[in-house]
Coordinates of C-alpha atoms and ligand atoms in Angstrom, one line a residue:
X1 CA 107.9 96.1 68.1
X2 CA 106.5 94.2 71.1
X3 CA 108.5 91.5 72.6
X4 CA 105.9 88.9 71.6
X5 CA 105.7 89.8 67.7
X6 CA 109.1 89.3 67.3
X7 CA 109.0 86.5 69.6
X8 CA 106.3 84.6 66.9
X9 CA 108.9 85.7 64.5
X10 CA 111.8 83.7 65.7
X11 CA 113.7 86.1 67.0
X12 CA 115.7 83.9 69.5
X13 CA 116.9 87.0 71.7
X14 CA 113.3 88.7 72.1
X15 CA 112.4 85.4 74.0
X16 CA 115.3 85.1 76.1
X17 CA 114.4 89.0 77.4
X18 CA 110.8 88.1 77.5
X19 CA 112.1 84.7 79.8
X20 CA 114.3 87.0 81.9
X21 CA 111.2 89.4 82.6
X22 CA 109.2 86.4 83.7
X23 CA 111.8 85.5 86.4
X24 CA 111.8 89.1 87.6
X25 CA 107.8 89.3 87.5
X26 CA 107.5 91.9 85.3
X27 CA 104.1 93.3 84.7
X28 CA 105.1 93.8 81.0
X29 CA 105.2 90.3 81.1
X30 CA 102.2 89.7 81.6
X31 CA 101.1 91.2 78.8
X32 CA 103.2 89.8 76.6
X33 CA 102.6 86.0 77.8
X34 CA 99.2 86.8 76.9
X35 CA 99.4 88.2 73.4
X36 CA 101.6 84.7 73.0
X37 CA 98.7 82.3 74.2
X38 CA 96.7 81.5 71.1
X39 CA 99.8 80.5 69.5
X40 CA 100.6 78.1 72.4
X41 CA 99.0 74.5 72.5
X42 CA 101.2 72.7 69.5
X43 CA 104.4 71.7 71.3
X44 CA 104.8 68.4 72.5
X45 CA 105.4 68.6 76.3
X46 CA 107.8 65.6 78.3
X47 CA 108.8 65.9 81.3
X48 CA 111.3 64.1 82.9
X49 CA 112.4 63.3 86.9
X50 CA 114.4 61.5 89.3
X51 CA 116.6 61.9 91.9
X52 CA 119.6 64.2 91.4
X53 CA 122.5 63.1 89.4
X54 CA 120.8 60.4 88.0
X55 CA 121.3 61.5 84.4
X56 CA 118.1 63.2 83.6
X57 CA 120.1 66.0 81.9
X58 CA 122.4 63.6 80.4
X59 CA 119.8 61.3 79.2
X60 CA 118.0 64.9 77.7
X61 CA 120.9 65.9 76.0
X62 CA 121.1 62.4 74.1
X63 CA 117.8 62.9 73.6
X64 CA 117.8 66.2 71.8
X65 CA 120.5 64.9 68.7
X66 CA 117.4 62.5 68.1
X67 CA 115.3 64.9 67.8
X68 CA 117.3 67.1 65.7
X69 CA 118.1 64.5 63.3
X70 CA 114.2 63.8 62.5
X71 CA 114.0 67.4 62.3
X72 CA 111.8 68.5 64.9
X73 CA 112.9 71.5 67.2
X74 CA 113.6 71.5 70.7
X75 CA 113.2 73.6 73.6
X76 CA 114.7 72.6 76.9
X77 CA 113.6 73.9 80.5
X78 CA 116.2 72.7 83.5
X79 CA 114.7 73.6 86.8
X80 CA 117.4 73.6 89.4
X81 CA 116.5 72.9 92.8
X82 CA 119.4 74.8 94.1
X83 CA 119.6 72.1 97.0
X84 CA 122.8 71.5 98.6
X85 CA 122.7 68.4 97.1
X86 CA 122.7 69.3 93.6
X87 CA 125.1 72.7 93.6
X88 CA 126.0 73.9 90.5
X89 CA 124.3 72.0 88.6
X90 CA 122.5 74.7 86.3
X91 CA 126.5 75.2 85.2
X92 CA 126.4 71.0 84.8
X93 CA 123.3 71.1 82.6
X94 CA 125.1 74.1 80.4
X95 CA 128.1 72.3 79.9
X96 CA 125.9 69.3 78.8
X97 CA 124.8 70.9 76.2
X98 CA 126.8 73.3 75.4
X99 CA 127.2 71.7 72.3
X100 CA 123.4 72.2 71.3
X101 CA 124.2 75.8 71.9
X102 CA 124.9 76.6 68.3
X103 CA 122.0 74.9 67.1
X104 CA 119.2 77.1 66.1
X105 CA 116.8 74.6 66.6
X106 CA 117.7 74.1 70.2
X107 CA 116.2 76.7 73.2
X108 CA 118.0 76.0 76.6
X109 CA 116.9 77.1 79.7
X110 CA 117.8 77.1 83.2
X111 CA 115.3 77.9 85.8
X112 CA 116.3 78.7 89.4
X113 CA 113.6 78.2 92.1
X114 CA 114.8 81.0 94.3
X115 CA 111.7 80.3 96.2
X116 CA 110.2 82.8 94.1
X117 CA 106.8 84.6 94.3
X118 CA 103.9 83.0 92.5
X119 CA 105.9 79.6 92.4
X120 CA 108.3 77.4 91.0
X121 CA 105.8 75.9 88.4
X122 CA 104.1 79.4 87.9
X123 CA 107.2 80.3 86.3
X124 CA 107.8 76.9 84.2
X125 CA 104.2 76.9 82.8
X126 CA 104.8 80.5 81.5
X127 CA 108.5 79.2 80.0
X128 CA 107.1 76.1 78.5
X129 CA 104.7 78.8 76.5
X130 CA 107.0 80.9 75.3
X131 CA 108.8 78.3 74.0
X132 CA 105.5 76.9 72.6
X133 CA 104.8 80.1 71.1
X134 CA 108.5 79.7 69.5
X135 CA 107.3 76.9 67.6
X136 CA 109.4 74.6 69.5
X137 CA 107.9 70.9 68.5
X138 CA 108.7 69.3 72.1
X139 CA 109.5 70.4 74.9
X140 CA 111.8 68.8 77.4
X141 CA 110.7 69.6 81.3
X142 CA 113.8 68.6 83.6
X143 CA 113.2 68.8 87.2
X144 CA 114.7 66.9 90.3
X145 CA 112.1 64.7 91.7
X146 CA 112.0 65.8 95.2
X147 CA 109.7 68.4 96.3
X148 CA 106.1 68.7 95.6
X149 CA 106.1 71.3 92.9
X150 CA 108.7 69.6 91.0
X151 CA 106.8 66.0 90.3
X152 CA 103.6 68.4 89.9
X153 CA 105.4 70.2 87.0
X154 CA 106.2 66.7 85.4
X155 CA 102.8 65.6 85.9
X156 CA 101.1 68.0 83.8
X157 CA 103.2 67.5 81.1
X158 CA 102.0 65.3 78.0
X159 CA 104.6 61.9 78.6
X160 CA 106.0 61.9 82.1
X161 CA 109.6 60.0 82.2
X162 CA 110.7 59.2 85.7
X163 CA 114.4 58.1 86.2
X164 CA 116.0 55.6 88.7
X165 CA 119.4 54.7 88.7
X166 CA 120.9 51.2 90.1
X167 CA 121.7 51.0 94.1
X168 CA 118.7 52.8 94.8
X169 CA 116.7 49.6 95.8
X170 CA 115.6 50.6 99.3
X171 CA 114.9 53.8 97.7
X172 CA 112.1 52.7 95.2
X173 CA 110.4 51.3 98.1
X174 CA 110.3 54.5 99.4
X175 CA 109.3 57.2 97.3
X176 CA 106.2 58.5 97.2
X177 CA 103.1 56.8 95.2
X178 CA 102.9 59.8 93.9
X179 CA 105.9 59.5 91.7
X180 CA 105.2 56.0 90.7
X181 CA 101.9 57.2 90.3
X182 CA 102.9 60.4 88.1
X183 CA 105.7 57.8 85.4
X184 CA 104.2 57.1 82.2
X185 CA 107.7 55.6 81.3
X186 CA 110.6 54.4 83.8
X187 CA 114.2 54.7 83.3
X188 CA 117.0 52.5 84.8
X189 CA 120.1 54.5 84.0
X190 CA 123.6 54.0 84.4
X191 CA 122.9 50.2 83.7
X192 CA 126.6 49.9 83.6
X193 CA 126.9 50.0 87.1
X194 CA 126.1 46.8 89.4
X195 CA 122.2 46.2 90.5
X196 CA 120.4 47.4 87.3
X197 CA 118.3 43.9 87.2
X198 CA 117.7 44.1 90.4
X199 CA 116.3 48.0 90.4
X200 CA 113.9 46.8 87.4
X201 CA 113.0 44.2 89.3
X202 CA 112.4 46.5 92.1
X203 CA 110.7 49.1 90.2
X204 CA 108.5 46.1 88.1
X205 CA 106.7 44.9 91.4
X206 CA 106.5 48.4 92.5
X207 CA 104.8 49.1 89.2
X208 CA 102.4 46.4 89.3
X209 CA 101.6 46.5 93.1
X210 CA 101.1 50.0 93.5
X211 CA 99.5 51.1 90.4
X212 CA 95.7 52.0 90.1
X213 CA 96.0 54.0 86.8
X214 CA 92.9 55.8 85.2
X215 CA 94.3 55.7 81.8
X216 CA 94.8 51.9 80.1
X217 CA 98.1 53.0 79.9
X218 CA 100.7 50.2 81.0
X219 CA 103.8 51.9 82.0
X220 CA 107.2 51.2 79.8
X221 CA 110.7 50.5 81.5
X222 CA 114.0 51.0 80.0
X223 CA 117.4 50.5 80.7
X224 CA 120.2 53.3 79.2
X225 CA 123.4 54.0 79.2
X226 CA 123.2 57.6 79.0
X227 CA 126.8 58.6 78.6
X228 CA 127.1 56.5 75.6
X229 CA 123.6 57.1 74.2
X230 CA 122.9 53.4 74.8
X231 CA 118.6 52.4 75.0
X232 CA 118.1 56.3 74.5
X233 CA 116.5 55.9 70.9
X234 CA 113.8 53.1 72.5
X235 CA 113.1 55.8 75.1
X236 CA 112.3 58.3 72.4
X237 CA 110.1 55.5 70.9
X238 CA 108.4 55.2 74.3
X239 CA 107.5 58.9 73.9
X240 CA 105.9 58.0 70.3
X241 CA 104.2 55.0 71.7
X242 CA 102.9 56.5 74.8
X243 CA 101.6 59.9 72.5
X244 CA 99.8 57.4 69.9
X245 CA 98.2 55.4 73.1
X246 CA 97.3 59.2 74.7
X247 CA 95.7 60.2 70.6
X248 CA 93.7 56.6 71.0
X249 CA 92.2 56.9 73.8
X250 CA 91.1 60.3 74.1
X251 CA 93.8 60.3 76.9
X252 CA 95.7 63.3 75.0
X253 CA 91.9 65.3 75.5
X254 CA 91.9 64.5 79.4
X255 CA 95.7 65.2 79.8
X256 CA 95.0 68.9 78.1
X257 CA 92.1 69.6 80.4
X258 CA 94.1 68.9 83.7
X259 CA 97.2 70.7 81.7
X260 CA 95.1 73.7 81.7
X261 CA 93.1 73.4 84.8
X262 CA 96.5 73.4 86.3
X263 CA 97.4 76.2 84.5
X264 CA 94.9 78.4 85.3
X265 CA 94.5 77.8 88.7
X266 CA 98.0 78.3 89.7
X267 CA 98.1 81.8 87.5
X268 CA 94.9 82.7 89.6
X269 CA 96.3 81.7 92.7
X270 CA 99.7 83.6 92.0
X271 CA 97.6 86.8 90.7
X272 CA 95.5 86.9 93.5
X273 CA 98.9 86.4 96.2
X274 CA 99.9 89.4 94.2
X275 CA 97.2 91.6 94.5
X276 CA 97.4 90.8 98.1
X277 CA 100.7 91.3 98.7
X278 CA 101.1 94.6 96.3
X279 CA 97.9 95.8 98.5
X280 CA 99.6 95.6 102.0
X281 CA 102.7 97.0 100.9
X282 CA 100.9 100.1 99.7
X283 CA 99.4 100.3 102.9
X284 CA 102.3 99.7 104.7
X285 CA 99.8 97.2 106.7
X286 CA 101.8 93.7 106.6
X287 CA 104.3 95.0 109.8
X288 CA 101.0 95.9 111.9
X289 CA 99.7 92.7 110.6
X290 CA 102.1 90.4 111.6
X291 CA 103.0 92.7 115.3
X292 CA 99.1 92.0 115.8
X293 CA 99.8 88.0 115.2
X294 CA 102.7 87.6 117.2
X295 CA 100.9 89.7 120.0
X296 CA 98.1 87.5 119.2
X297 CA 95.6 90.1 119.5
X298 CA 94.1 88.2 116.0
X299 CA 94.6 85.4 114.7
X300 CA 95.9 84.8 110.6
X301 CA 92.3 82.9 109.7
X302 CA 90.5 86.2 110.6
X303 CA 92.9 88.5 108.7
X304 CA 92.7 86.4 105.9
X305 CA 89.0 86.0 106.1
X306 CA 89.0 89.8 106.4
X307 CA 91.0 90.6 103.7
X308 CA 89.1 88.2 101.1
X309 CA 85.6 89.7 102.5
X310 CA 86.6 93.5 101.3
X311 CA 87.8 91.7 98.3
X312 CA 85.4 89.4 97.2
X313 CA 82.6 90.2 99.7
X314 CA 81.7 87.8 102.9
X315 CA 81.7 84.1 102.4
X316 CA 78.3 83.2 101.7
X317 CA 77.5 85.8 100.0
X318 CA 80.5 85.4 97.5
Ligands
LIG1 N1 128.1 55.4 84.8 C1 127.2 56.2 84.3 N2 127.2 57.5 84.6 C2 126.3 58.3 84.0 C3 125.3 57.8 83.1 N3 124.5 58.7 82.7 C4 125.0 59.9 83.3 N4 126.0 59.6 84.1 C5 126.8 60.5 85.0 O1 126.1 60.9 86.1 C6 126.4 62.2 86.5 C7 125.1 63.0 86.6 O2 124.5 63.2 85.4 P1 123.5 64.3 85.0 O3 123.0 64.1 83.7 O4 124.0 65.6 85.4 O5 122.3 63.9 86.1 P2 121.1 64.8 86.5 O6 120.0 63.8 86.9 O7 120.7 65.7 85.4 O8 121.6 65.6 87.7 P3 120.9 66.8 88.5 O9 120.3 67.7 87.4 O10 122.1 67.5 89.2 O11 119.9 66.3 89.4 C8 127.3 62.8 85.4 O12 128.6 62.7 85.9 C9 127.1 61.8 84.3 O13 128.2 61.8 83.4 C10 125.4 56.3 82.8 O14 124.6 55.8 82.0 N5 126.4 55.6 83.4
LIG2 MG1 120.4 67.8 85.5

């Protein structure tokens, strides 16, 4: 039987081997994540970001026994950065919740970036399916907000959560817009520790001076105490409040249209680096390629312009 039958029928080992062939970019699959599709689009999709160590995972695993006790499954994706600043912490995330582990209602997994082919949120998109296909009811979207792909991966998710701990005052200040930008609710965690009023404080004028939203959506802040669970069952409430406000409004419609625009246009993109890259190794052209660059005897806008032409056909006529 095909990985994805036995996938739709709960057979928890099919997906981790269907996962495991998605990191490796098998062709198979391919196939498979397309047999799963129509029965993708029902799990509930929150992503969650913030600066490393500052209890995302934590604040997740809390998270999850909520969840679990109102009987709704959970599938988890952890993308590790692999930084230097965050080693190990794929192991930290499993020893989290480890405890979940048993649980047949909870899916865990880790996602390495490896800077690998097609890209990082190529590879989340197709996990967040399979779990979707699953029948997973949310889906939890970990990643450290840093680099590009990472806040892009929390944006298209359903309710973005972006975290801040205390003593990261200057730090508010300077992240990007686009993070503010991105939050549909903010976390101040570890408000045991000295400066949480003053990082709400912080984040509140941040909020209301930077914001030019689309949506009516106000943003929510909350203040946990992750390691004791404390504030984590108003954050789960956010998540209701912010899905009602998103069913309202029509905002839930718009959010699935740029869901899947994204989508799609990073699957095209990565196919199409594919066919590129699986065309020049056949040929054995990408050495002569790049000798010709470095020689500059062309330049890369002409290759590439070249190599879409025999494609496509010429710009202008495509
Ligand atoms: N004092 C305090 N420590 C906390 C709190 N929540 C989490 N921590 C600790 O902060 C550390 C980092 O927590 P994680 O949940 O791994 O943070 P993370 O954001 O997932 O980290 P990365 O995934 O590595 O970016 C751990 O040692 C936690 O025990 C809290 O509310 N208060
Ligand atoms: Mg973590």
């Amino acid at each position: 039987m095909s990985l994805s039958k036995r996938i739709l029928e709960g057979d928890i080992r099919a997906a981790s081997r269907l996962m495991r062939d998605i990191d490796d970019r098998m062709p198979s699959a391919l196939e498979e994540l397309r047999e799963l599709y129509p029965k993708t689009g029902r799990a509930y999709i929150v992503g969650i970001t913030g600066p490393p160590g500052s209890g995302k995972s934590t604040i997740v695993d809390k998270m999850i026994d909520i969840f679990r006790k109102e009987g709704k499954t959970v599938g988890i994706v952890a993308v590790d950065p692999t930084s230097p600043f965050t080693g190990g912490a794929i192991l930290g995330d499993r020893i989290r919740m480890q405890r979940h582990a048993t649980d047949e209602g909870v899916f865990i997994r880790s996602l390495a970036t490896r800077g690998c082919l097609g890209g990082l949120s190529r590879s989340t998109h197709d996990i967040i399916n399979v779990m979707d296909a699953m029948g997973k009811d949310i889906i939890l979207v970990e990643t450290v907000g840093v680099g590009q792909d990472e806040v892009e991966i929390v944006h298209t998710a359903h309710t973005s959560i972006v975290v801040f701990v205390p003593g990261l005052g200057d730090d508010i200040q300077a992240i990007k817009a686009g993070i503010i930008e991105i939050g549909d609710l903010f976390v101040v965690n570890k408000a045991d520790r000295e400066g949480a009023d003053k990082t709400e404080r912080d984040l509140r004028m941040v909020l209301e001076m930077g914001r030019k939203r689309a949506d009516a959506w106000e943003p929510l802040i909350f203040r946990t105490e992750a390691i004791l669970g404390k504030g984590i069952f108003e954050l789960v409430y956010g998540i209701y409040r912010h899905k009602q406000a998103l069913e309202q409004n029509q905002g839930l419609a718009k959010r699935l249209r740029e869901r899947t625009k994204t989508t799609f246009l990073e699957i095209l993109e990565s196919e199409v680096m594919t066919h590129f890259i699986e065309k020049m190794e056949k040929e054995k052209k990408l050495d002569s390629i790049l000798d010709d660059l470095i020689s500059r005897r062309t330049d890369p806008y002409s290759v590439a312009e070249k190599m879409i032409a025999e494609a496509f056909g010429k710009v202008g006529e495509r």
